[in-house]
Amino acid sequence: MARAIWTGVITFGLVSVPVGLYTATQDHSVHFHQLQRGTSDRIRNRRVNERTGDEVSGDDIVKGFEAADGEYVVVEPDELDEIAPGRSRTIEISDFVDLDEIEPVYFARTYYLAPRGEEHLKVYELLRAALEKANRVGVATFVMRGKQYLTALRAEEKVLMLQTLHWADEVRDPVRELPQLPERRAGSGRELDMALQLVDALSGPWDPSRYRDTYEEKVRELVRAKAEGQEIAPAEEAPTATNVVDLMDVLQGSIDRARSGREKRGGERGGTRRGRTSPPRSPSTSAPKGSARKTSAAPEQSELRELSKAELYERATEREIPGRSRMSRQELIDALAGSGRRRKKAAA
């Protein structure tokens, strides 16, 4: 059972309902410890006095604001609580707005809100049902852990959700901040029509279970492989930028591939690339004189260029090419082609 990270009341008008705040998500990342290289010694972070170098306990640490160079105004935790009387335990709804009016950049973290006790279920459900029927969110503020938050309360099927929002002065203006943006919109034309066709071909219902954190899976695979003394294939290289001259051809090819592989994509979305696999390594038995052995014949570079980096790495592993884990895709192609030529000469 989850534990509330904050308790207080929601107020809207003269109505109030006691609630608890619960985290809505959990982290699935692989967590590493810090070690000194070449040892198994853990590295620990300590709070030390900058002047004396002595370690300081948490009870002796206070907040200080630098008012002038080297001069600090010290503020105690209870003094921060005193300047927010009542409000530190109140989620005060001031407005109700359409959810679509809030730009995505404003949303930060998501929490669940639950009533604190059966006697508060009716008022809690009344607020949830009203928000759901009106298709609105309640804009509110509250204080938690010494910080005030702007939030949006929204209704889901059975629960109220609270999403923290960035304040207006925290959101950067992209026109001022970014070095370059298009000066005009793509309003019409064949390219836009084809882009819309591609969007349509790749469209489908939202199903979060279809997506996986493949990077975390690779991290776990790397840890397992290193523990067993094995190597792991490097990831695919980033695709090159689309040339504007080839844009129509690229769009058409994308549409054709999306339409032909729609069913397959449903099972593979979020996963690793699947397709060609490297041929199995042939036994090292000698072939009859004059016969061709594909595993030892030099592969054409055009054939190798059609393989992914992972597939190239697999072939390089089969041939025990040294330094393969540090090679780029082109270096793997060159090494495989060179290895094939050497094998062909040795067979001759």
Short mmCIF file of C-alpha atoms in Angstrom, two decimals:
data_model
loop_
_atom_site.label_atom_id
_atom_site.label_comp_id
_atom_site.label_asym_id
_atom_site.label_seq_id
_atom_site.Cartn_x
_atom_site.Cartn_y
_atom_site.Cartn_z
CA MET A 1 0.00 0.00 0.00
CA ALA A 2 1.36 3.40 -1.01
CA ARG A 3 2.00 6.05 1.63
CA ALA A 4 0.93 9.68 1.28
CA ILE A 5 3.82 12.10 0.72
CA TRP A 6 1.63 15.08 1.71
CA THR A 7 -1.70 15.51 3.49
CA GLY A 8 -4.04 18.49 3.51
CA VAL A 9 -7.37 19.67 2.11
CA ILE A 10 -8.71 20.62 -1.32
CA THR A 11 -10.85 23.76 -1.23
CA PHE A 12 -13.18 25.03 -3.96
CA GLY A 13 -15.49 27.83 -2.94
CA LEU A 14 -16.54 27.07 0.63
CA VAL A 15 -16.26 23.30 0.09
CA SER A 16 -13.26 21.40 1.41
CA VAL A 17 -12.21 17.73 1.43
CA PRO A 18 -9.23 16.23 3.29
CA VAL A 19 -6.91 14.36 0.91
CA GLY A 20 -3.57 12.63 0.71
CA LEU A 21 -1.09 13.08 -2.14
CA TYR A 22 0.53 9.97 -3.66
CA THR A 23 3.18 9.56 -6.35
CA ALA A 24 1.63 8.29 -9.58
CA THR A 25 4.78 6.90 -11.19
CA GLN A 26 7.85 4.88 -10.23
CA ASP A 27 11.38 4.80 -11.59
CA HIS A 28 12.55 1.63 -13.37
CA SER A 29 16.06 2.84 -14.17
CA VAL A 30 19.12 0.73 -13.44
CA HIS A 31 20.93 2.34 -10.50
CA PHE A 32 24.71 2.12 -10.24
CA HIS A 33 26.96 2.66 -7.22
CA GLN A 34 30.06 4.82 -7.52
CA LEU A 35 33.32 2.88 -7.14
CA GLN A 36 36.97 3.85 -7.31
CA ARG A 37 38.36 2.56 -10.59
CA GLY A 38 40.27 -0.69 -10.20
CA THR A 39 38.69 -1.49 -6.82
CA SER A 40 35.35 -2.48 -5.30
CA ASP A 41 35.50 0.45 -2.87
CA ARG A 42 32.27 2.47 -2.67
CA ILE A 43 32.42 6.26 -2.97
CA ARG A 44 30.35 8.14 -0.39
CA ASN A 45 29.17 11.74 -0.53
CA ARG A 46 29.61 13.70 2.69
CA ARG A 47 28.50 17.14 3.83
CA VAL A 48 31.62 18.97 4.94
CA ASN A 49 32.38 22.43 6.19
CA GLU A 50 34.05 24.25 3.28
CA ARG A 51 36.42 26.16 5.60
CA THR A 52 37.40 23.46 8.13
CA GLY A 53 36.85 20.30 6.09
CA ASP A 54 34.94 18.75 9.02
CA GLU A 55 31.81 16.66 8.36
CA VAL A 56 28.54 18.31 9.46
CA SER A 57 25.38 16.49 10.60
CA GLY A 58 22.02 17.24 9.01
CA ASP A 59 20.67 18.77 12.25
CA ASP A 60 23.36 21.46 12.12
CA ILE A 61 22.63 22.52 8.54
CA VAL A 62 20.43 25.57 7.91
CA LYS A 63 19.42 27.50 4.80
CA GLY A 64 21.30 30.70 3.98
CA PHE A 65 20.67 33.32 1.29
CA GLU A 66 23.72 35.26 0.08
CA ALA A 67 22.70 38.89 0.49
CA ALA A 68 26.19 40.22 -0.27
CA ASP A 69 29.57 38.72 -1.08
CA GLY A 70 30.26 36.31 1.78
CA GLU A 71 27.32 37.60 3.86
CA TYR A 72 24.33 35.30 4.38
CA VAL A 73 20.84 35.68 5.79
CA VAL A 74 20.06 32.46 7.71
CA VAL A 75 16.48 31.15 7.53
CA GLU A 76 15.20 28.35 9.81
CA PRO A 77 12.70 25.71 8.55
CA ASP A 78 10.00 26.79 11.04
CA GLU A 79 10.31 30.38 9.81
CA LEU A 80 9.43 29.19 6.30
CA ASP A 81 6.37 27.38 7.68
CA GLU A 82 5.24 30.48 9.57
CA ILE A 83 5.01 32.66 6.46
CA ALA A 84 2.58 30.19 4.85
CA PRO A 85 0.01 29.71 7.66
CA GLY A 86 -2.69 27.24 6.63
CA ARG A 87 -1.71 27.36 2.99
CA SER A 88 1.01 24.74 3.52
CA ARG A 89 -1.82 22.23 4.04
CA THR A 90 -4.33 23.54 1.50
CA ILE A 91 -4.80 22.90 -2.23
CA GLU A 92 -6.79 26.02 -3.06
CA ILE A 93 -8.64 25.90 -6.41
CA SER A 94 -8.96 29.43 -7.79
CA ASP A 95 -10.09 28.75 -11.39
CA PHE A 96 -11.52 26.06 -13.65
CA VAL A 97 -10.19 25.99 -17.22
CA ASP A 98 -10.27 23.76 -20.30
CA LEU A 99 -7.43 21.23 -20.21
CA ASP A 100 -6.64 21.88 -23.89
CA GLU A 101 -5.82 25.50 -23.06
CA ILE A 102 -2.79 24.49 -20.97
CA GLU A 103 0.24 24.05 -23.22
CA PRO A 104 2.13 20.74 -22.67
CA VAL A 105 5.36 22.55 -21.74
CA TYR A 106 3.73 23.70 -18.48
CA PHE A 107 3.16 20.15 -17.12
CA ALA A 108 5.78 18.75 -14.73
CA ARG A 109 4.93 15.80 -12.42
CA THR A 110 1.78 13.75 -11.83
CA TYR A 111 0.27 12.61 -8.51
CA TYR A 112 -2.87 10.85 -7.30
CA LEU A 113 -5.19 12.43 -4.75
CA ALA A 114 -7.22 10.20 -2.41
CA PRO A 115 -9.79 11.09 0.28
CA ARG A 116 -8.60 10.64 3.86
CA GLY A 117 -11.39 8.52 5.30
CA GLU A 118 -14.73 7.09 4.21
CA GLU A 119 -16.62 10.13 5.54
CA HIS A 120 -14.98 12.26 2.82
CA LEU A 121 -15.77 9.98 -0.14
CA LYS A 122 -18.96 11.82 -1.12
CA VAL A 123 -17.41 15.29 -1.35
CA TYR A 124 -14.34 13.87 -3.13
CA GLU A 125 -16.52 12.10 -5.71
CA LEU A 126 -18.65 15.24 -6.13
CA LEU A 127 -15.59 17.25 -7.16
CA ARG A 128 -14.31 14.46 -9.42
CA ALA A 129 -17.69 14.04 -11.16
CA ALA A 130 -18.13 17.80 -11.62
CA LEU A 131 -14.71 18.16 -13.25
CA GLU A 132 -15.39 15.15 -15.48
CA LYS A 133 -18.82 16.36 -16.62
CA ALA A 134 -17.65 19.95 -17.20
CA ASN A 135 -14.50 18.70 -18.97
CA ARG A 136 -12.47 21.19 -16.96
CA VAL A 137 -9.44 21.14 -14.67
CA GLY A 138 -9.10 23.00 -11.41
CA VAL A 139 -6.12 25.36 -11.24
CA ALA A 140 -4.78 25.47 -7.70
CA THR A 141 -1.72 26.27 -5.59
CA PHE A 142 -0.28 24.53 -2.55
CA VAL A 143 2.95 24.37 -0.55
CA MET A 144 4.96 21.15 -0.11
CA ARG A 145 8.47 20.74 1.33
CA GLY A 146 9.18 24.45 1.41
CA LYS A 147 8.06 25.16 -2.13
CA GLN A 148 4.82 26.46 -3.61
CA TYR A 149 3.39 24.68 -6.65
CA LEU A 150 0.98 25.71 -9.35
CA THR A 151 -1.15 22.66 -10.17
CA ALA A 152 -3.97 21.33 -12.33
CA LEU A 153 -6.53 18.97 -10.77
CA ARG A 154 -8.12 16.72 -13.36
CA ALA A 155 -10.70 13.94 -13.20
CA GLU A 156 -10.00 10.42 -14.37
CA GLU A 157 -12.49 7.55 -14.29
CA LYS A 158 -12.19 6.85 -10.55
CA VAL A 159 -9.56 9.21 -9.19
CA LEU A 160 -8.53 12.83 -9.00
CA MET A 161 -5.08 13.53 -10.40
CA LEU A 162 -2.88 16.47 -9.53
CA GLN A 163 -0.31 17.63 -12.07
CA THR A 164 2.25 20.22 -11.04
CA LEU A 165 2.74 23.06 -13.51
CA HIS A 166 5.66 25.34 -14.24
CA TRP A 167 5.14 29.00 -13.41
CA ALA A 168 4.93 31.36 -16.37
CA ASP A 169 8.38 32.86 -15.72
CA GLU A 170 9.92 29.35 -15.73
CA VAL A 171 8.89 28.60 -19.32
CA ARG A 172 11.30 29.86 -21.95
CA ASP A 173 10.15 31.57 -25.12
CA PRO A 174 11.33 29.35 -28.03
CA VAL A 175 11.49 32.27 -30.47
CA ARG A 176 13.99 34.06 -28.23
CA GLU A 177 15.89 31.03 -26.96
CA LEU A 178 16.35 28.82 -30.02
CA PRO A 179 18.96 29.66 -32.67
CA GLN A 180 16.81 28.91 -35.73
CA LEU A 181 13.15 28.15 -36.51
CA PRO A 182 11.16 28.02 -39.79
CA GLU A 183 10.04 31.47 -40.89
CA ARG A 184 6.85 30.23 -42.57
CA ARG A 185 4.46 27.32 -42.20
CA ALA A 186 4.13 24.43 -44.63
CA GLY A 187 0.53 25.11 -45.61
CA SER A 188 -0.08 23.00 -48.68
CA GLY A 189 1.54 21.07 -51.50
CA ARG A 190 2.30 17.45 -52.33
CA GLU A 191 4.96 17.13 -49.64
CA LEU A 192 2.49 18.09 -46.90
CA ASP A 193 -0.15 15.76 -48.36
CA MET A 194 2.32 12.89 -48.31
CA ALA A 195 3.42 13.76 -44.77
CA LEU A 196 -0.26 13.61 -43.71
CA GLN A 197 -0.59 10.21 -45.41
CA LEU A 198 2.44 8.99 -43.46
CA VAL A 199 0.93 10.23 -40.19
CA ASP A 200 -2.30 8.45 -41.03
CA ALA A 201 -0.48 5.20 -41.93
CA LEU A 202 1.36 5.25 -38.59
CA SER A 203 -1.70 6.24 -36.53
CA GLY A 204 -3.42 3.98 -34.03
CA PRO A 205 -4.99 3.94 -30.56
CA TRP A 206 -2.90 4.94 -27.55
CA ASP A 207 -1.71 1.82 -25.74
CA PRO A 208 1.21 2.53 -23.36
CA SER A 209 1.86 -1.20 -22.87
CA ARG A 210 3.10 -1.38 -26.49
CA TYR A 211 6.17 0.69 -25.65
CA ARG A 212 9.27 -0.44 -23.75
CA ASP A 213 12.34 1.28 -22.40
CA THR A 214 14.77 -0.52 -24.70
CA TYR A 215 17.74 1.47 -23.41
CA GLU A 216 17.24 0.18 -19.85
CA GLU A 217 16.91 -3.33 -21.28
CA LYS A 218 20.24 -2.85 -23.07
CA VAL A 219 21.85 -1.58 -19.85
CA ARG A 220 20.70 -4.70 -17.97
CA GLU A 221 21.92 -6.87 -20.87
CA LEU A 222 25.29 -5.11 -20.79
CA VAL A 223 25.65 -5.70 -17.03
CA ARG A 224 24.70 -9.39 -17.43
CA ALA A 225 27.08 -9.87 -20.37
CA LYS A 226 30.02 -8.22 -18.59
CA ALA A 227 29.36 -10.35 -15.48
CA GLU A 228 29.58 -13.46 -17.68
CA GLY A 229 32.65 -12.23 -19.58
CA GLN A 230 30.77 -11.72 -22.83
CA GLU A 231 30.56 -8.84 -25.30
CA ILE A 232 27.38 -7.11 -26.41
CA ALA A 233 26.59 -5.76 -29.87
CA PRO A 234 26.73 -1.95 -30.15
CA ALA A 235 23.57 0.00 -30.87
CA GLU A 236 22.46 1.24 -34.26
CA GLU A 237 24.02 4.49 -35.42
CA ALA A 238 21.79 7.54 -35.67
CA PRO A 239 20.19 7.99 -39.11
CA THR A 240 21.56 10.66 -41.42
CA ALA A 241 19.52 13.79 -42.10
CA THR A 242 17.07 13.63 -45.01
CA ASN A 243 18.22 15.53 -48.09
CA VAL A 244 15.54 18.01 -49.20
CA VAL A 245 16.12 16.94 -52.82
CA ASP A 246 15.15 13.35 -51.94
CA LEU A 247 12.24 14.31 -49.65
CA MET A 248 9.43 13.09 -51.95
CA ASP A 249 11.11 9.71 -52.50
CA VAL A 250 11.78 9.32 -48.79
CA LEU A 251 8.16 10.17 -47.90
CA GLN A 252 6.78 7.73 -50.47
CA GLY A 253 9.11 4.98 -49.26
CA SER A 254 8.07 5.66 -45.66
CA ILE A 255 4.36 5.45 -46.55
CA ASP A 256 4.83 2.18 -48.46
CA ARG A 257 6.78 0.60 -45.62
CA ALA A 258 4.30 1.79 -42.97
CA ARG A 259 1.31 0.42 -44.87
CA SER A 260 2.90 -2.92 -45.71
CA GLY A 261 4.23 -3.51 -42.20
CA ARG A 262 1.33 -2.21 -40.14
CA GLU A 263 0.48 -5.52 -38.48
CA LYS A 264 4.11 -6.34 -37.84
CA ARG A 265 4.70 -2.89 -36.40
CA GLY A 266 1.98 -3.46 -33.81
CA GLY A 267 4.03 -6.28 -32.30
CA GLU A 268 7.41 -4.62 -32.65
CA ARG A 269 6.80 -0.98 -31.76
CA GLY A 270 9.23 0.10 -29.11
CA GLY A 271 11.45 -2.93 -29.67
CA THR A 272 14.71 -3.45 -31.45
CA ARG A 273 15.04 -3.71 -35.20
CA ARG A 274 14.13 -7.07 -36.63
CA GLY A 275 14.77 -8.27 -40.12
CA ARG A 276 17.72 -9.97 -41.72
CA THR A 277 19.86 -12.13 -39.53
CA SER A 278 23.41 -13.15 -40.18
CA PRO A 279 23.82 -16.61 -41.69
CA PRO A 280 24.99 -19.30 -39.25
CA ARG A 281 28.68 -19.93 -39.10
CA SER A 282 29.59 -22.89 -41.24
CA PRO A 283 31.56 -25.81 -39.82
CA SER A 284 35.30 -25.57 -40.40
CA THR A 285 35.36 -28.66 -42.59
CA SER A 286 37.27 -28.30 -45.85
CA ALA A 287 35.21 -27.92 -49.01
CA PRO A 288 35.80 -29.93 -52.16
CA LYS A 289 38.40 -28.46 -54.48
CA GLY A 290 36.94 -25.82 -56.78
CA SER A 291 33.72 -25.41 -54.76
CA ALA A 292 32.69 -22.03 -53.33
CA ARG A 293 32.49 -21.51 -49.55
CA LYS A 294 30.31 -18.51 -48.77
CA THR A 295 31.55 -18.14 -45.24
CA SER A 296 35.14 -17.68 -46.38
CA ALA A 297 34.53 -15.83 -49.62
CA ALA A 298 34.95 -12.06 -49.47
CA PRO A 299 31.47 -10.48 -49.18
CA GLU A 300 30.73 -7.59 -51.47
CA GLN A 301 30.72 -4.21 -49.73
CA SER A 302 27.32 -3.49 -51.28
CA GLU A 303 25.91 -6.51 -49.43
CA LEU A 304 27.52 -5.44 -46.17
CA ARG A 305 26.14 -1.92 -46.48
CA GLU A 306 22.62 -3.35 -46.37
CA LEU A 307 23.22 -4.80 -42.90
CA SER A 308 22.61 -2.97 -39.63
CA LYS A 309 25.49 -2.21 -37.29
CA ALA A 310 24.29 -4.94 -34.92
CA GLU A 311 24.31 -7.47 -37.78
CA LEU A 312 27.76 -6.32 -38.88
CA TYR A 313 28.99 -6.66 -35.31
CA GLU A 314 27.59 -10.20 -35.13
CA ARG A 315 29.55 -11.19 -38.23
CA ALA A 316 32.67 -9.51 -36.86
CA THR A 317 32.26 -11.53 -33.65
CA GLU A 318 31.98 -14.75 -35.65
CA ARG A 319 35.25 -13.92 -37.40
CA GLU A 320 36.90 -12.77 -34.16
CA ILE A 321 37.89 -9.40 -35.64
CA PRO A 322 39.87 -7.53 -32.96
CA GLY A 323 38.74 -4.08 -31.80
CA ARG A 324 35.23 -4.57 -33.19
CA SER A 325 33.49 -3.09 -30.15
CA ARG A 326 35.12 0.30 -30.85
CA MET A 327 34.50 0.34 -34.60
CA SER A 328 32.01 2.55 -36.40
CA ARG A 329 29.62 0.99 -38.91
CA GLN A 330 31.89 1.84 -41.87
CA GLU A 331 34.94 0.47 -40.06
CA LEU A 332 33.07 -2.79 -39.45
CA ILE A 333 32.24 -2.99 -43.18
CA ASP A 334 35.89 -2.40 -44.12
CA ALA A 335 37.14 -4.92 -41.56
CA LEU A 336 34.67 -7.59 -42.71
CA ALA A 337 35.52 -7.03 -46.35
CA GLY A 338 39.23 -7.24 -45.56
CA SER A 339 38.70 -10.35 -43.46
CA GLY A 340 36.81 -11.96 -46.32
CA ARG A 341 39.63 -11.24 -48.77
CA ARG A 342 42.21 -12.71 -46.40
CA ARG A 343 40.16 -15.86 -45.93
CA LYS A 344 39.75 -16.24 -49.67
CA LYS A 345 43.51 -16.04 -50.19
CA ALA A 346 44.14 -18.55 -47.41
CA ALA A 347 41.65 -20.98 -48.96
CA ALA A 348 43.32 -20.63 -52.34
#
